[in-house]
Amino acid sequence: MIPQTLSPLQPAAWQAVLRDAISDPAELLQLLELDEELDRVTATSGFPLRVPRGFVARMRKRDRNDPLLQQVLPLRRELDEAPGYATDAVGDLAAIRTGGVVHKYRGRALLIATGACAVHCRYCFRRHFPYEQINASRHGWRAALDTLASDPSLEEVILSGGDPLSLSDRRLADLAQALDGIPHLRRLRVHTRLPVVVPERVDEALLAWLARGRLQRVLVVHVNHAQEIDAAVAGAFRRLADSGITLLNQSVLLRGINDDARILAELSERLFDCRVMPYYLHLLDRVRGAAHFDVAEDRAVGIMRALAARLPGYLVPRLVQEQAGEPNKLPVAW
Protein backbone atom coordinates (compact mmCIF):
# COMPACT_ATOMS: atom_id res chain seq x y z
CA MET A 1 0.00 0.00 0.00
CA ILE A 2 1.25 3.48 -0.91
CA PRO A 3 0.75 6.19 1.77
CA GLN A 4 -2.37 8.26 1.18
CA THR A 5 -0.33 11.46 1.45
CA LEU A 6 1.04 10.74 -2.03
CA SER A 7 -1.61 11.52 -4.62
CA PRO A 8 -1.46 10.00 -8.12
CA LEU A 9 -0.46 13.36 -9.60
CA GLN A 10 1.96 14.48 -6.91
CA PRO A 11 5.61 14.01 -7.96
CA ALA A 12 8.02 12.68 -5.35
CA ALA A 13 11.19 14.58 -4.46
CA TRP A 14 13.38 11.95 -6.08
CA GLN A 15 11.60 12.37 -9.41
CA ALA A 16 12.53 16.06 -9.45
CA VAL A 17 16.15 15.05 -8.78
CA LEU A 18 16.06 12.68 -11.76
CA ARG A 19 14.64 15.34 -14.04
CA ASP A 20 17.47 17.69 -13.06
CA ALA A 21 20.26 15.22 -13.90
CA ILE A 22 23.21 16.52 -15.93
CA SER A 23 23.36 15.44 -19.57
CA ASP A 24 25.87 17.91 -21.01
CA PRO A 25 29.59 17.02 -20.62
CA ALA A 26 30.52 20.70 -20.82
CA GLU A 27 28.30 21.50 -17.84
CA LEU A 28 29.74 18.61 -15.85
CA LEU A 29 33.31 19.72 -16.49
CA GLN A 30 32.45 23.32 -15.66
CA LEU A 31 30.91 22.32 -12.32
CA LEU A 32 34.07 20.40 -11.46
CA GLU A 33 36.29 23.32 -12.55
CA LEU A 34 38.06 21.17 -15.11
CA ASP A 35 39.54 22.56 -18.31
CA GLU A 36 39.34 19.12 -19.94
CA GLU A 37 39.37 19.33 -23.73
CA LEU A 38 35.87 18.56 -24.95
CA ASP A 39 37.27 16.75 -27.99
CA ARG A 40 38.18 13.96 -25.55
CA VAL A 41 34.56 13.44 -24.59
CA THR A 42 31.45 12.61 -26.55
CA ALA A 43 27.72 12.29 -25.99
CA THR A 44 26.95 10.98 -29.47
CA SER A 45 27.68 7.26 -29.08
CA GLY A 46 24.04 6.29 -28.46
CA PHE A 47 24.70 6.20 -24.71
CA PRO A 48 24.72 9.83 -23.55
CA LEU A 49 25.92 11.30 -20.30
CA ARG A 50 23.44 11.15 -17.44
CA VAL A 51 24.41 11.82 -13.83
CA PRO A 52 22.44 13.28 -10.89
CA ARG A 53 23.80 16.46 -9.36
CA GLY A 54 24.02 14.94 -5.90
CA PHE A 55 26.42 12.31 -7.21
CA VAL A 56 28.49 15.05 -8.88
CA ALA A 57 28.67 16.86 -5.54
CA ARG A 58 30.67 13.90 -4.17
CA MET A 59 33.32 14.31 -6.87
CA ARG A 60 36.53 16.19 -6.15
CA LYS A 61 36.83 19.46 -8.03
CA ARG A 62 39.80 19.99 -10.36
CA ASP A 63 40.59 16.25 -10.26
CA ARG A 64 40.21 14.62 -13.67
CA ASN A 65 41.10 11.25 -12.06
CA ASP A 66 38.28 11.37 -9.52
CA PRO A 67 36.91 7.80 -9.26
CA LEU A 68 33.28 8.89 -9.48
CA LEU A 69 33.89 11.13 -12.49
CA GLN A 70 35.68 8.35 -14.34
CA GLN A 71 32.63 6.12 -13.99
CA VAL A 72 30.29 8.53 -15.78
CA LEU A 73 32.28 10.80 -18.13
CA PRO A 74 31.90 9.63 -21.76
CA LEU A 75 35.23 9.53 -23.62
CA ARG A 76 35.95 9.22 -27.31
CA ARG A 77 37.95 6.07 -26.61
CA GLU A 78 34.58 4.33 -26.12
CA LEU A 79 34.22 4.45 -29.90
CA ASP A 80 37.43 2.48 -30.47
CA GLU A 81 36.99 -1.13 -31.56
CA ALA A 82 38.44 -3.73 -29.16
CA PRO A 83 38.68 -7.44 -30.04
CA GLY A 84 36.43 -9.62 -27.89
CA TYR A 85 34.07 -6.82 -26.86
CA ALA A 86 30.44 -7.19 -27.98
CA THR A 87 27.11 -5.41 -27.70
CA ASP A 88 25.58 -8.39 -25.85
CA ALA A 89 28.47 -9.17 -23.53
CA VAL A 90 26.78 -11.74 -21.27
CA GLY A 91 24.35 -13.46 -23.65
CA ASP A 92 21.16 -11.86 -22.35
CA LEU A 93 19.41 -11.87 -25.71
CA ALA A 94 19.63 -15.64 -26.10
CA ALA A 95 17.90 -16.08 -22.73
CA ILE A 96 14.92 -13.77 -23.35
CA ARG A 97 11.49 -15.27 -22.71
CA THR A 98 8.04 -13.81 -23.29
CA GLY A 99 7.26 -10.57 -21.45
CA GLY A 100 10.77 -9.22 -20.93
CA VAL A 101 11.88 -12.14 -18.72
CA VAL A 102 15.51 -13.28 -18.87
CA HIS A 103 15.92 -16.90 -17.72
CA LYS A 104 19.56 -17.98 -17.51
CA TYR A 105 19.97 -19.73 -14.19
CA ARG A 106 18.07 -22.52 -12.48
CA GLY A 107 15.48 -21.41 -9.94
CA ARG A 108 15.56 -17.70 -10.72
CA ALA A 109 14.58 -15.36 -13.51
CA LEU A 110 15.24 -11.71 -14.20
CA LEU A 111 12.58 -9.25 -15.27
CA ILE A 112 13.64 -6.29 -17.43
CA ALA A 113 11.40 -3.80 -15.66
CA THR A 114 12.51 -0.67 -17.54
CA GLY A 115 15.27 0.76 -19.68
CA ALA A 116 15.53 3.95 -17.62
CA CYS A 117 18.46 4.60 -15.27
CA ALA A 118 19.33 7.46 -12.93
CA VAL A 119 22.98 7.35 -14.02
CA HIS A 120 24.74 6.07 -17.14
CA CYS A 121 27.79 4.15 -15.97
CA ARG A 122 30.20 3.94 -18.88
CA TYR A 123 31.04 0.27 -18.22
CA CYS A 124 27.35 -0.82 -18.19
CA PHE A 125 26.97 -4.26 -19.75
CA ARG A 126 23.49 -3.34 -21.03
CA ARG A 127 24.47 -0.06 -22.65
CA HIS A 128 23.45 -1.50 -26.05
CA PHE A 129 20.38 -3.44 -24.87
CA PRO A 130 17.23 -3.08 -27.06
CA TYR A 131 14.93 -1.85 -24.32
CA GLU A 132 12.43 -0.49 -26.82
CA GLN A 133 11.65 -4.10 -27.85
CA ILE A 134 12.35 -5.95 -24.58
CA ASN A 135 10.73 -4.29 -21.58
CA ALA A 136 8.29 -5.99 -19.21
CA SER A 137 6.49 -2.77 -18.28
CA ARG A 138 5.96 -1.64 -21.86
CA HIS A 139 2.43 -3.09 -22.11
CA GLY A 140 1.83 -3.78 -18.45
CA TRP A 141 3.17 -6.72 -16.48
CA ARG A 142 0.72 -9.39 -17.65
CA ALA A 143 2.98 -11.24 -20.11
CA ALA A 144 5.88 -11.29 -17.67
CA LEU A 145 3.67 -12.51 -14.82
CA ASP A 146 2.23 -15.27 -17.00
CA THR A 147 5.75 -16.40 -17.94
CA LEU A 148 6.84 -16.51 -14.29
CA ALA A 149 3.65 -18.24 -13.14
CA SER A 150 3.95 -20.94 -15.79
CA ASP A 151 7.32 -22.21 -14.54
CA PRO A 152 7.07 -23.85 -11.08
CA SER A 153 10.88 -24.33 -10.97
CA LEU A 154 11.30 -20.60 -10.32
CA GLU A 155 11.75 -19.56 -6.69
CA GLU A 156 13.18 -16.07 -7.12
CA VAL A 157 12.44 -13.16 -9.42
CA ILE A 158 14.96 -10.36 -9.93
CA LEU A 159 13.86 -6.87 -10.96
CA SER A 160 16.49 -5.29 -13.17
CA GLY A 161 16.77 -2.96 -16.11
CA GLY A 162 17.75 -0.17 -16.51
CA ASP A 163 16.98 0.50 -12.88
CA PRO A 164 13.62 -0.76 -11.60
CA LEU A 165 13.48 1.90 -8.90
CA SER A 166 13.24 4.55 -11.61
CA LEU A 167 9.60 3.42 -11.95
CA SER A 168 6.88 4.91 -9.75
CA ASP A 169 6.04 3.29 -6.45
CA ARG A 170 2.47 2.69 -7.58
CA ARG A 171 3.61 0.59 -10.53
CA LEU A 172 6.17 -1.26 -8.44
CA ALA A 173 3.68 -1.89 -5.62
CA ASP A 174 1.21 -3.38 -8.11
CA LEU A 175 3.95 -5.61 -9.54
CA ALA A 176 5.14 -6.73 -6.10
CA GLN A 177 1.60 -7.60 -5.07
CA ALA A 178 1.11 -9.65 -8.22
CA LEU A 179 4.41 -11.48 -7.66
CA ASP A 180 3.35 -12.24 -4.08
CA GLY A 181 0.43 -14.13 -5.60
CA ILE A 182 2.60 -16.60 -7.55
CA PRO A 183 2.78 -19.50 -5.08
CA HIS A 184 6.10 -21.05 -6.11
CA LEU A 185 8.07 -17.81 -5.72
CA ARG A 186 9.94 -17.33 -2.44
CA ARG A 187 12.07 -14.21 -2.94
CA LEU A 188 11.89 -10.85 -4.69
CA ARG A 189 15.30 -9.38 -5.46
CA VAL A 190 15.80 -5.82 -6.74
CA HIS A 191 19.02 -4.72 -8.44
CA THR A 192 19.40 -0.97 -8.19
CA ARG A 193 21.85 1.93 -8.10
CA LEU A 194 19.24 4.56 -7.26
CA PRO A 195 19.72 4.59 -3.45
CA VAL A 196 23.39 5.35 -4.18
CA VAL A 197 23.10 8.08 -6.79
CA VAL A 198 19.72 9.46 -5.62
CA PRO A 199 19.32 8.60 -1.91
CA GLU A 200 16.09 10.64 -1.88
CA ARG A 201 14.56 7.60 -3.62
CA VAL A 202 14.41 5.79 -0.27
CA ASP A 203 11.28 7.53 0.98
CA GLU A 204 8.14 6.39 2.82
CA ALA A 205 6.39 5.36 -0.38
CA LEU A 206 9.23 3.05 -1.40
CA LEU A 207 9.51 1.46 2.03
CA ALA A 208 5.73 1.00 2.21
CA TRP A 209 5.62 -1.58 -0.60
CA LEU A 210 9.17 -2.89 -0.42
CA ALA A 211 8.99 -3.89 3.26
CA ARG A 212 5.62 -5.64 3.00
CA GLY A 213 4.52 -8.81 1.29
CA ARG A 214 4.86 -12.57 1.39
CA LEU A 215 8.10 -12.77 -0.59
CA GLN A 216 11.39 -12.22 1.19
CA ARG A 217 12.84 -8.92 -0.07
CA VAL A 218 16.50 -8.62 -1.09
CA LEU A 219 17.99 -5.36 -2.38
CA VAL A 220 21.30 -5.55 -4.26
CA VAL A 221 22.90 -2.13 -4.58
CA HIS A 222 25.88 -1.20 -6.72
CA VAL A 223 28.76 0.74 -5.16
CA ASN A 224 32.28 0.68 -6.57
CA HIS A 225 34.10 3.13 -4.31
CA ALA A 226 33.66 4.30 -0.71
CA GLN A 227 33.55 7.92 -1.91
CA GLU A 228 30.08 7.17 -3.30
CA ILE A 229 28.69 6.70 0.22
CA ASP A 230 28.06 10.06 1.86
CA ALA A 231 25.83 10.69 4.88
CA ALA A 232 22.65 10.74 2.78
CA VAL A 233 23.45 7.39 1.15
CA ALA A 234 24.38 5.85 4.50
CA GLY A 235 21.06 7.04 5.90
CA ALA A 236 19.17 5.53 2.96
CA PHE A 237 20.87 2.16 3.48
CA ARG A 238 20.08 2.18 7.18
CA ARG A 239 16.40 3.01 6.57
CA LEU A 240 16.19 0.05 4.22
CA ALA A 241 17.87 -2.23 6.75
CA ASP A 242 15.58 -0.99 9.54
CA SER A 243 12.64 -2.03 7.34
CA GLY A 244 13.85 -5.62 7.29
CA ILE A 245 15.33 -5.59 3.79
CA THR A 246 18.37 -7.80 3.20
CA LEU A 247 21.05 -5.53 1.68
CA LEU A 248 23.90 -6.79 -0.52
CA ASN A 249 26.40 -4.94 -2.68
CA GLN A 250 27.95 -5.84 -5.99
CA SER A 251 30.88 -3.95 -7.49
CA VAL A 252 32.76 -4.06 -10.77
CA LEU A 253 36.55 -4.13 -10.74
CA LEU A 254 37.50 -1.05 -12.77
CA ARG A 255 40.94 0.03 -13.90
CA GLY A 256 42.06 3.26 -12.28
CA ILE A 257 38.98 3.42 -10.06
CA ASN A 258 38.99 0.59 -7.53
CA ASP A 259 41.70 -1.84 -8.68
CA ASP A 260 43.54 -1.61 -5.37
CA ALA A 261 43.16 -3.74 -2.23
CA ARG A 262 43.23 -0.69 0.05
CA ILE A 263 40.37 0.98 -1.85
CA LEU A 264 38.28 -2.20 -1.88
CA ALA A 265 38.91 -2.78 1.83
CA GLU A 266 37.74 0.75 2.62
CA LEU A 267 34.62 0.09 0.53
CA SER A 268 33.79 -3.16 2.36
CA GLU A 269 34.23 -1.51 5.75
CA ARG A 270 32.08 1.45 4.77
CA LEU A 271 29.34 -0.80 3.40
CA PHE A 272 29.28 -2.89 6.56
CA ASP A 273 29.05 0.28 8.67
CA CYS A 274 25.83 0.96 6.72
CA ARG A 275 24.53 -2.62 7.17
CA VAL A 276 25.23 -3.70 3.61
CA MET A 277 27.09 -6.97 3.02
CA PRO A 278 29.75 -7.17 0.27
CA TYR A 279 28.48 -9.78 -2.20
CA TYR A 280 30.13 -9.84 -5.63
CA LEU A 281 33.15 -8.22 -7.21
CA HIS A 282 32.72 -8.67 -10.96
CA LEU A 283 35.42 -8.84 -13.54
CA LEU A 284 34.42 -6.43 -16.29
CA ASP A 285 31.74 -7.67 -18.67
CA ARG A 286 33.29 -7.19 -22.09
CA VAL A 287 30.75 -4.83 -23.56
CA ARG A 288 31.67 -2.70 -26.55
CA GLY A 289 32.88 0.74 -25.44
CA ALA A 290 34.25 -0.32 -22.04
CA ALA A 291 37.62 -1.89 -22.84
CA HIS A 292 39.56 0.87 -21.09
CA PHE A 293 38.08 -0.23 -17.73
CA ASP A 294 39.34 -3.82 -17.95
CA VAL A 295 41.58 -5.32 -15.25
CA ALA A 296 43.45 -8.49 -16.25
CA GLU A 297 42.40 -11.62 -14.38
CA ASP A 298 45.86 -12.34 -12.97
CA ARG A 299 46.02 -8.82 -11.53
CA ALA A 300 42.52 -9.23 -10.10
CA VAL A 301 43.63 -12.41 -8.36
CA GLY A 302 46.57 -10.58 -6.78
CA ILE A 303 44.26 -7.81 -5.58
CA MET A 304 41.92 -10.37 -4.00
CA ARG A 305 44.76 -12.05 -2.13
CA ALA A 306 45.85 -8.71 -0.72
CA LEU A 307 42.25 -7.84 0.14
CA ALA A 308 41.73 -11.12 1.99
CA ALA A 309 44.84 -10.40 4.06
CA ARG A 310 43.31 -7.09 5.17
CA LEU A 311 39.74 -8.10 6.04
CA PRO A 312 37.75 -10.71 7.95
CA GLY A 313 36.33 -13.28 5.55
CA TYR A 314 32.74 -12.04 5.75
CA LEU A 315 33.79 -8.67 4.32
CA VAL A 316 35.58 -10.14 1.28
CA PRO A 317 33.29 -10.16 -1.79
CA ARG A 318 33.36 -13.11 -4.17
CA LEU A 319 35.34 -12.47 -7.33
CA VAL A 320 33.21 -13.67 -10.24
CA GLN A 321 32.89 -13.48 -13.99
CA GLU A 322 29.77 -13.86 -16.08
CA GLN A 323 30.12 -15.76 -19.33
CA ALA A 324 27.40 -16.30 -21.91
CA GLY A 325 25.91 -19.78 -21.83
CA GLU A 326 27.23 -20.79 -18.40
CA PRO A 327 24.71 -22.04 -15.78
CA ASN A 328 25.92 -19.58 -13.13
CA LYS A 329 28.38 -16.78 -12.51
CA LEU A 330 31.83 -18.33 -12.49
CA PRO A 331 33.97 -17.90 -9.36
CA VAL A 332 37.50 -16.76 -10.18
CA ALA A 333 39.91 -18.82 -8.08
CA TRP A 334 42.56 -16.92 -6.12
Coordinates of C-alpha atoms in Angstrom, one line a residue:
M1 CA 0.0 0.0 0.0
I2 CA 1.3 3.5 -0.9
P3 CA 0.8 6.2 1.8
Q4 CA -2.4 8.3 1.2
T5 CA -0.3 11.5 1.5
L6 CA 1.0 10.7 -2.0
S7 CA -1.6 11.5 -4.6
P8 CA -1.5 10.0 -8.1
L9 CA -0.5 13.4 -9.6
Q10 CA 2.0 14.5 -6.9
P11 CA 5.6 14.0 -8.0
A12 CA 8.0 12.7 -5.4
A13 CA 11.2 14.6 -4.5
W14 CA 13.4 12.0 -6.1
Q15 CA 11.6 12.4 -9.4
A16 CA 12.5 16.1 -9.4
V17 CA 16.1 15.1 -8.8
L18 CA 16.1 12.7 -11.8
R19 CA 14.6 15.3 -14.0
D20 CA 17.5 17.7 -13.1
A21 CA 20.3 15.2 -13.9
I22 CA 23.2 16.5 -15.9
S23 CA 23.4 15.4 -19.6
D24 CA 25.9 17.9 -21.0
P25 CA 29.6 17.0 -20.6
A26 CA 30.5 20.7 -20.8
E27 CA 28.3 21.5 -17.8
L28 CA 29.7 18.6 -15.8
L29 CA 33.3 19.7 -16.5
Q30 CA 32.5 23.3 -15.7
L31 CA 30.9 22.3 -12.3
L32 CA 34.1 20.4 -11.5
E33 CA 36.3 23.3 -12.6
L34 CA 38.1 21.2 -15.1
D35 CA 39.5 22.6 -18.3
E36 CA 39.3 19.1 -19.9
E37 CA 39.4 19.3 -23.7
L38 CA 35.9 18.6 -24.9
D39 CA 37.3 16.7 -28.0
R40 CA 38.2 14.0 -25.6
V41 CA 34.6 13.4 -24.6
T42 CA 31.4 12.6 -26.6
A43 CA 27.7 12.3 -26.0
T44 CA 26.9 11.0 -29.5
S45 CA 27.7 7.3 -29.1
G46 CA 24.0 6.3 -28.5
F47 CA 24.7 6.2 -24.7
P48 CA 24.7 9.8 -23.5
L49 CA 25.9 11.3 -20.3
R50 CA 23.4 11.1 -17.4
V51 CA 24.4 11.8 -13.8
P52 CA 22.4 13.3 -10.9
R53 CA 23.8 16.5 -9.4
G54 CA 24.0 14.9 -5.9
F55 CA 26.4 12.3 -7.2
V56 CA 28.5 15.1 -8.9
A57 CA 28.7 16.9 -5.5
R58 CA 30.7 13.9 -4.2
M59 CA 33.3 14.3 -6.9
R60 CA 36.5 16.2 -6.2
K61 CA 36.8 19.5 -8.0
R62 CA 39.8 20.0 -10.4
D63 CA 40.6 16.3 -10.3
R64 CA 40.2 14.6 -13.7
N65 CA 41.1 11.3 -12.1
D66 CA 38.3 11.4 -9.5
P67 CA 36.9 7.8 -9.3
L68 CA 33.3 8.9 -9.5
L69 CA 33.9 11.1 -12.5
Q70 CA 35.7 8.3 -14.3
Q71 CA 32.6 6.1 -14.0
V72 CA 30.3 8.5 -15.8
L73 CA 32.3 10.8 -18.1
P74 CA 31.9 9.6 -21.8
L75 CA 35.2 9.5 -23.6
R76 CA 36.0 9.2 -27.3
R77 CA 38.0 6.1 -26.6
E78 CA 34.6 4.3 -26.1
L79 CA 34.2 4.5 -29.9
D80 CA 37.4 2.5 -30.5
E81 CA 37.0 -1.1 -31.6
A82 CA 38.4 -3.7 -29.2
P83 CA 38.7 -7.4 -30.0
G84 CA 36.4 -9.6 -27.9
Y85 CA 34.1 -6.8 -26.9
A86 CA 30.4 -7.2 -28.0
T87 CA 27.1 -5.4 -27.7
D88 CA 25.6 -8.4 -25.8
A89 CA 28.5 -9.2 -23.5
V90 CA 26.8 -11.7 -21.3
G91 CA 24.3 -13.5 -23.6
D92 CA 21.2 -11.9 -22.3
L93 CA 19.4 -11.9 -25.7
A94 CA 19.6 -15.6 -26.1
A95 CA 17.9 -16.1 -22.7
I96 CA 14.9 -13.8 -23.3
R97 CA 11.5 -15.3 -22.7
T98 CA 8.0 -13.8 -23.3
G99 CA 7.3 -10.6 -21.4
G100 CA 10.8 -9.2 -20.9
V101 CA 11.9 -12.1 -18.7
V102 CA 15.5 -13.3 -18.9
H103 CA 15.9 -16.9 -17.7
K104 CA 19.6 -18.0 -17.5
Y105 CA 20.0 -19.7 -14.2
R106 CA 18.1 -22.5 -12.5
G107 CA 15.5 -21.4 -9.9
R108 CA 15.6 -17.7 -10.7
A109 CA 14.6 -15.4 -13.5
L110 CA 15.2 -11.7 -14.2
L111 CA 12.6 -9.3 -15.3
I112 CA 13.6 -6.3 -17.4
A113 CA 11.4 -3.8 -15.7
T114 CA 12.5 -0.7 -17.5
G115 CA 15.3 0.8 -19.7
A116 CA 15.5 3.9 -17.6
C117 CA 18.5 4.6 -15.3
A118 CA 19.3 7.5 -12.9
V119 CA 23.0 7.3 -14.0
H120 CA 24.7 6.1 -17.1
C121 CA 27.8 4.2 -16.0
R122 CA 30.2 3.9 -18.9
Y123 CA 31.0 0.3 -18.2
C124 CA 27.4 -0.8 -18.2
F125 CA 27.0 -4.3 -19.7
R126 CA 23.5 -3.3 -21.0
R127 CA 24.5 -0.1 -22.6
H128 CA 23.4 -1.5 -26.0
F129 CA 20.4 -3.4 -24.9
P130 CA 17.2 -3.1 -27.1
Y131 CA 14.9 -1.8 -24.3
E132 CA 12.4 -0.5 -26.8
Q133 CA 11.6 -4.1 -27.8
I134 CA 12.4 -5.9 -24.6
N135 CA 10.7 -4.3 -21.6
A136 CA 8.3 -6.0 -19.2
S137 CA 6.5 -2.8 -18.3
R138 CA 6.0 -1.6 -21.9
H139 CA 2.4 -3.1 -22.1
G140 CA 1.8 -3.8 -18.4
W141 CA 3.2 -6.7 -16.5
R142 CA 0.7 -9.4 -17.7
A143 CA 3.0 -11.2 -20.1
A144 CA 5.9 -11.3 -17.7
L145 CA 3.7 -12.5 -14.8
D146 CA 2.2 -15.3 -17.0
T147 CA 5.8 -16.4 -17.9
L148 CA 6.8 -16.5 -14.3
A149 CA 3.7 -18.2 -13.1
S150 CA 4.0 -20.9 -15.8
D151 CA 7.3 -22.2 -14.5
P152 CA 7.1 -23.9 -11.1
S153 CA 10.9 -24.3 -11.0
L154 CA 11.3 -20.6 -10.3
E155 CA 11.7 -19.6 -6.7
E156 CA 13.2 -16.1 -7.1
V157 CA 12.4 -13.2 -9.4
I158 CA 15.0 -10.4 -9.9
L159 CA 13.9 -6.9 -11.0
S160 CA 16.5 -5.3 -13.2
G161 CA 16.8 -3.0 -16.1
G162 CA 17.8 -0.2 -16.5
D163 CA 17.0 0.5 -12.9
P164 CA 13.6 -0.8 -11.6
L165 CA 13.5 1.9 -8.9
S166 CA 13.2 4.6 -11.6
L167 CA 9.6 3.4 -11.9
S168 CA 6.9 4.9 -9.8
D169 CA 6.0 3.3 -6.5
R170 CA 2.5 2.7 -7.6
R171 CA 3.6 0.6 -10.5
L172 CA 6.2 -1.3 -8.4
A173 CA 3.7 -1.9 -5.6
D174 CA 1.2 -3.4 -8.1
L175 CA 3.9 -5.6 -9.5
A176 CA 5.1 -6.7 -6.1
Q177 CA 1.6 -7.6 -5.1
A178 CA 1.1 -9.7 -8.2
L179 CA 4.4 -11.5 -7.7
D180 CA 3.4 -12.2 -4.1
G181 CA 0.4 -14.1 -5.6
I182 CA 2.6 -16.6 -7.6
P183 CA 2.8 -19.5 -5.1
H184 CA 6.1 -21.1 -6.1
L185 CA 8.1 -17.8 -5.7
R186 CA 9.9 -17.3 -2.4
R187 CA 12.1 -14.2 -2.9
L188 CA 11.9 -10.9 -4.7
R189 CA 15.3 -9.4 -5.5
V190 CA 15.8 -5.8 -6.7
H191 CA 19.0 -4.7 -8.4
T192 CA 19.4 -1.0 -8.2
R193 CA 21.8 1.9 -8.1
L194 CA 19.2 4.6 -7.3
P195 CA 19.7 4.6 -3.5
V196 CA 23.4 5.3 -4.2
V197 CA 23.1 8.1 -6.8
V198 CA 19.7 9.5 -5.6
P199 CA 19.3 8.6 -1.9
E200 CA 16.1 10.6 -1.9
R201 CA 14.6 7.6 -3.6
V202 CA 14.4 5.8 -0.3
D203 CA 11.3 7.5 1.0
E204 CA 8.1 6.4 2.8
A205 CA 6.4 5.4 -0.4
L206 CA 9.2 3.1 -1.4
L207 CA 9.5 1.5 2.0
A208 CA 5.7 1.0 2.2
W209 CA 5.6 -1.6 -0.6
L210 CA 9.2 -2.9 -0.4
A211 CA 9.0 -3.9 3.3
R212 CA 5.6 -5.6 3.0
G213 CA 4.5 -8.8 1.3
R214 CA 4.9 -12.6 1.4
L215 CA 8.1 -12.8 -0.6
Q216 CA 11.4 -12.2 1.2
R217 CA 12.8 -8.9 -0.1
V218 CA 16.5 -8.6 -1.1
L219 CA 18.0 -5.4 -2.4
V220 CA 21.3 -5.6 -4.3
V221 CA 22.9 -2.1 -4.6
H222 CA 25.9 -1.2 -6.7
V223 CA 28.8 0.7 -5.2
N224 CA 32.3 0.7 -6.6
H225 CA 34.1 3.1 -4.3
A226 CA 33.7 4.3 -0.7
Q227 CA 33.5 7.9 -1.9
E228 CA 30.1 7.2 -3.3
I229 CA 28.7 6.7 0.2
D230 CA 28.1 10.1 1.9
A231 CA 25.8 10.7 4.9
A232 CA 22.7 10.7 2.8
V233 CA 23.5 7.4 1.2
A234 CA 24.4 5.8 4.5
G235 CA 21.1 7.0 5.9
A236 CA 19.2 5.5 3.0
F237 CA 20.9 2.2 3.5
R238 CA 20.1 2.2 7.2
R239 CA 16.4 3.0 6.6
L240 CA 16.2 0.1 4.2
A241 CA 17.9 -2.2 6.8
D242 CA 15.6 -1.0 9.5
S243 CA 12.6 -2.0 7.3
G244 CA 13.9 -5.6 7.3
I245 CA 15.3 -5.6 3.8
T246 CA 18.4 -7.8 3.2
L247 CA 21.1 -5.5 1.7
L248 CA 23.9 -6.8 -0.5
N249 CA 26.4 -4.9 -2.7
Q250 CA 28.0 -5.8 -6.0
S251 CA 30.9 -3.9 -7.5
V252 CA 32.8 -4.1 -10.8
L253 CA 36.6 -4.1 -10.7
L254 CA 37.5 -1.1 -12.8
R255 CA 40.9 0.0 -13.9
G256 CA 42.1 3.3 -12.3
I257 CA 39.0 3.4 -10.1
N258 CA 39.0 0.6 -7.5
D259 CA 41.7 -1.8 -8.7
D260 CA 43.5 -1.6 -5.4
A261 CA 43.2 -3.7 -2.2
R262 CA 43.2 -0.7 0.0
I263 CA 40.4 1.0 -1.9
L264 CA 38.3 -2.2 -1.9
A265 CA 38.9 -2.8 1.8
E266 CA 37.7 0.7 2.6
L267 CA 34.6 0.1 0.5
S268 CA 33.8 -3.2 2.4
E269 CA 34.2 -1.5 5.8
R270 CA 32.1 1.5 4.8
L271 CA 29.3 -0.8 3.4
F272 CA 29.3 -2.9 6.6
D273 CA 29.0 0.3 8.7
C274 CA 25.8 1.0 6.7
R275 CA 24.5 -2.6 7.2
V276 CA 25.2 -3.7 3.6
M277 CA 27.1 -7.0 3.0
P278 CA 29.7 -7.2 0.3
Y279 CA 28.5 -9.8 -2.2
Y280 CA 30.1 -9.8 -5.6
L281 CA 33.2 -8.2 -7.2
H282 CA 32.7 -8.7 -11.0
L283 CA 35.4 -8.8 -13.5
L284 CA 34.4 -6.4 -16.3
D285 CA 31.7 -7.7 -18.7
R286 CA 33.3 -7.2 -22.1
V287 CA 30.8 -4.8 -23.6
R288 CA 31.7 -2.7 -26.6
G289 CA 32.9 0.7 -25.4
A290 CA 34.2 -0.3 -22.0
A291 CA 37.6 -1.9 -22.8
H292 CA 39.6 0.9 -21.1
F293 CA 38.1 -0.2 -17.7
D294 CA 39.3 -3.8 -17.9
V295 CA 41.6 -5.3 -15.2
A296 CA 43.5 -8.5 -16.2
E297 CA 42.4 -11.6 -14.4
D298 CA 45.9 -12.3 -13.0
R299 CA 46.0 -8.8 -11.5
A300 CA 42.5 -9.2 -10.1
V301 CA 43.6 -12.4 -8.4
G302 CA 46.6 -10.6 -6.8
I303 CA 44.3 -7.8 -5.6
M304 CA 41.9 -10.4 -4.0
R305 CA 44.8 -12.0 -2.1
A306 CA 45.8 -8.7 -0.7
L307 CA 42.2 -7.8 0.1
A308 CA 41.7 -11.1 2.0
A309 CA 44.8 -10.4 4.1
R310 CA 43.3 -7.1 5.2
L311 CA 39.7 -8.1 6.0
P312 CA 37.7 -10.7 8.0
G313 CA 36.3 -13.3 5.6
Y314 CA 32.7 -12.0 5.8
L315 CA 33.8 -8.7 4.3
V316 CA 35.6 -10.1 1.3
P317 CA 33.3 -10.2 -1.8
R318 CA 33.4 -13.1 -4.2
L319 CA 35.3 -12.5 -7.3
V320 CA 33.2 -13.7 -10.2
Q321 CA 32.9 -13.5 -14.0
E322 CA 29.8 -13.9 -16.1
Q323 CA 30.1 -15.8 -19.3
A324 CA 27.4 -16.3 -21.9
G325 CA 25.9 -19.8 -21.8
E326 CA 27.2 -20.8 -18.4
P327 CA 24.7 -22.0 -15.8
N328 CA 25.9 -19.6 -13.1
K329 CA 28.4 -16.8 -12.5
L330 CA 31.8 -18.3 -12.5
P331 CA 34.0 -17.9 -9.4
V332 CA 37.5 -16.8 -10.2
A333 CA 39.9 -18.8 -8.1
W334 CA 42.6 -16.9 -6.1

